[in-house]
PDB file of C-alpha atoms in Angstrom:
ATOM      1  CA  UNK A   1     115.252 110.302 103.877  1.00  0.00           C
ATOM      2  CA  UNK A   2     112.461 107.826 103.238  1.00  0.00           C
ATOM      3  CA  UNK A   3     108.582 108.125 102.956  1.00  0.00           C
ATOM      4  CA  UNK A   4     106.667 105.986 105.162  1.00  0.00           C
ATOM      5  CA  UNK A   5     102.928 105.630 106.168  1.00  0.00           C
ATOM      6  CA  UNK A   6     102.214 105.440 109.861  1.00  0.00           C
ATOM      7  CA  UNK A   7      99.434 105.853 112.273  1.00  0.00           C
ATOM      8  CA  UNK A   8      99.093 106.793 116.207  1.00  0.00           C
ATOM      9  CA  UNK A   9      98.847 103.123 117.297  1.00  0.00           C
ATOM     10  CA  UNK A  10     102.174 102.107 115.480  1.00  0.00           C
ATOM     11  CA  UNK A  11     103.833 105.081 117.418  1.00  0.00           C
ATOM     12  CA  UNK A  12     102.130 104.118 120.727  1.00  0.00           C
ATOM     13  CA  UNK A  13     103.338 100.306 120.378  1.00  0.00           C
ATOM     14  CA  UNK A  14     106.935 101.601 119.787  1.00  0.00           C
ATOM     15  CA  UNK A  15     107.046 103.720 122.843  1.00  0.00           C
ATOM     16  CA  UNK A  16     105.351 101.158 125.026  1.00  0.00           C
ATOM     17  CA  UNK A  17     107.779  98.562 123.890  1.00  0.00           C
ATOM     18  CA  UNK A  18     110.384  99.530 126.430  1.00  0.00           C
ATOM     19  CA  UNK A  19     113.318  97.665 124.988  1.00  0.00           C
ATOM     20  CA  UNK A  20     112.880  99.178 121.657  1.00  0.00           C
ATOM     21  CA  UNK A  21     112.332 102.721 122.762  1.00  0.00           C
ATOM     22  CA  UNK A  22     115.041 102.654 125.327  1.00  0.00           C
ATOM     23  CA  UNK A  23     117.487 101.362 122.698  1.00  0.00           C
ATOM     24  CA  UNK A  24     116.603 104.105 120.339  1.00  0.00           C
ATOM     25  CA  UNK A  25     117.117 106.794 123.169  1.00  0.00           C
ATOM     26  CA  UNK A  26     120.571 104.884 124.045  1.00  0.00           C
ATOM     27  CA  UNK A  27     122.166 105.517 120.758  1.00  0.00           C
ATOM     28  CA  UNK A  28     125.334 107.671 120.752  1.00  0.00           C
ATOM     29  CA  UNK A  29     123.620 110.658 119.080  1.00  0.00           C
ATOM     30  CA  UNK A  30     120.983 110.702 121.783  1.00  0.00           C
ATOM     31  CA  UNK A  31     123.636 110.725 124.448  1.00  0.00           C
ATOM     32  CA  UNK A  32     125.214 113.749 122.917  1.00  0.00           C
ATOM     33  CA  UNK A  33     121.867 115.308 122.495  1.00  0.00           C
ATOM     34  CA  UNK A  34     121.299 114.647 126.449  1.00  0.00           C
ATOM     35  CA  UNK A  35     124.711 116.299 127.299  1.00  0.00           C
ATOM     36  CA  UNK A  36     123.949 119.304 125.264  1.00  0.00           C
ATOM     37  CA  UNK A  37     120.506 119.956 126.426  1.00  0.00           C
ATOM     38  CA  UNK A  38     119.904 122.287 129.311  1.00  0.00           C
ATOM     39  CA  UNK A  39     117.289 121.763 132.148  1.00  0.00           C
ATOM     40  CA  UNK A  40     115.777 124.724 134.017  1.00  0.00           C
ATOM     41  CA  UNK A  41     116.520 123.002 137.155  1.00  0.00           C
ATOM     42  CA  UNK A  42     120.017 122.386 137.494  1.00  0.00           C
ATOM     43  CA  UNK A  43     121.852 122.932 133.931  1.00  0.00           C
ATOM     44  CA  UNK A  44     121.765 119.348 132.901  1.00  0.00           C
ATOM     45  CA  UNK A  45     119.505 116.615 132.071  1.00  0.00           C
ATOM     46  CA  UNK A  46     120.132 112.995 133.027  1.00  0.00           C
ATOM     47  CA  UNK A  47     119.332 110.081 130.583  1.00  0.00           C
ATOM     48  CA  UNK A  48     116.222 109.024 132.472  1.00  0.00           C
ATOM     49  CA  UNK A  49     114.605 112.629 132.258  1.00  0.00           C
ATOM     50  CA  UNK A  50     115.480 112.743 128.410  1.00  0.00           C
ATOM     51  CA  UNK A  51     113.777 109.360 127.794  1.00  0.00           C
ATOM     52  CA  UNK A  52     110.738 110.306 129.974  1.00  0.00           C
ATOM     53  CA  UNK A  53     110.425 113.658 127.869  1.00  0.00           C
ATOM     54  CA  UNK A  54     110.925 111.942 124.558  1.00  0.00           C
ATOM     55  CA  UNK A  55     108.232 109.372 125.627  1.00  0.00           C
ATOM     56  CA  UNK A  56     105.793 112.072 126.325  1.00  0.00           C
ATOM     57  CA  UNK A  57     106.511 113.940 123.038  1.00  0.00           C
ATOM     58  CA  UNK A  58     106.149 110.680 121.051  1.00  0.00           C
ATOM     59  CA  UNK A  59     102.886 109.901 122.736  1.00  0.00           C
ATOM     60  CA  UNK A  60     101.650 113.427 121.962  1.00  0.00           C
ATOM     61  CA  UNK A  61     102.595 112.820 118.198  1.00  0.00           C
ATOM     62  CA  UNK A  62     100.666 109.429 118.273  1.00  0.00           C
ATOM     63  CA  UNK A  63      97.642 111.066 119.817  1.00  0.00           C
ATOM     64  CA  UNK A  64      97.785 114.037 117.073  1.00  0.00           C
ATOM     65  CA  UNK A  65      97.986 111.397 114.154  1.00  0.00           C
ATOM     66  CA  UNK A  66      95.191 109.205 115.493  1.00  0.00           C
ATOM     67  CA  UNK A  67      94.077 106.156 113.762  1.00  0.00           C
ATOM     68  CA  UNK A  68      94.250 107.646 110.362  1.00  0.00           C
ATOM     69  CA  UNK A  69      97.207 106.410 108.325  1.00  0.00           C
ATOM     70  CA  UNK A  70      99.645 109.393 107.406  1.00  0.00           C
ATOM     71  CA  UNK A  71     102.299 109.506 104.849  1.00  0.00           C
ATOM     72  CA  UNK A  72     105.336 111.115 106.135  1.00  0.00           C
ATOM     73  CA  UNK A  73     108.959 111.750 105.135  1.00  0.00           C
ATOM     74  CA  UNK A  74     111.360 110.652 107.875  1.00  0.00           C
ATOM     75  CA  UNK A  75     115.058 110.971 108.469  1.00  0.00           C
ATOM     76  CA  UNK A  76     116.941 107.780 108.497  1.00  0.00           C
ATOM     77  CA  UNK A  77     118.008 107.981 112.223  1.00  0.00           C
ATOM     78  CA  UNK A  78     114.773 109.477 113.420  1.00  0.00           C
ATOM     79  CA  UNK A  79     112.653 107.969 116.351  1.00  0.00           C
ATOM     80  CA  UNK A  80     109.532 107.802 114.081  1.00  0.00           C
ATOM     81  CA  UNK A  81     111.742 105.807 111.380  1.00  0.00           C
ATOM     82  CA  UNK A  82     112.358 103.349 114.154  1.00  0.00           C
ATOM     83  CA  UNK A  83     108.813 103.014 115.022  1.00  0.00           C
ATOM     84  CA  UNK A  84     107.848 101.996 111.479  1.00  0.00           C
TER      85      UNK A  84
END
């Protein structure tokens, strides 16, 4: 675990940097999460749907944080840790 300072624009830039965001969502850990997650439509969630949902969640986090710097404790493998 690590303590970092981030703000909304930092998270937004990370999400909008397609290569960095896609690479983070392509990790083996994320692939396992995709295979274990269930969707209401057909019982599975494909990688593109997972990426889209994660992008929406991360942008919501960025909007919630706003422009103010926030000190947060982050897990080493978390998406937010990759943003800072």
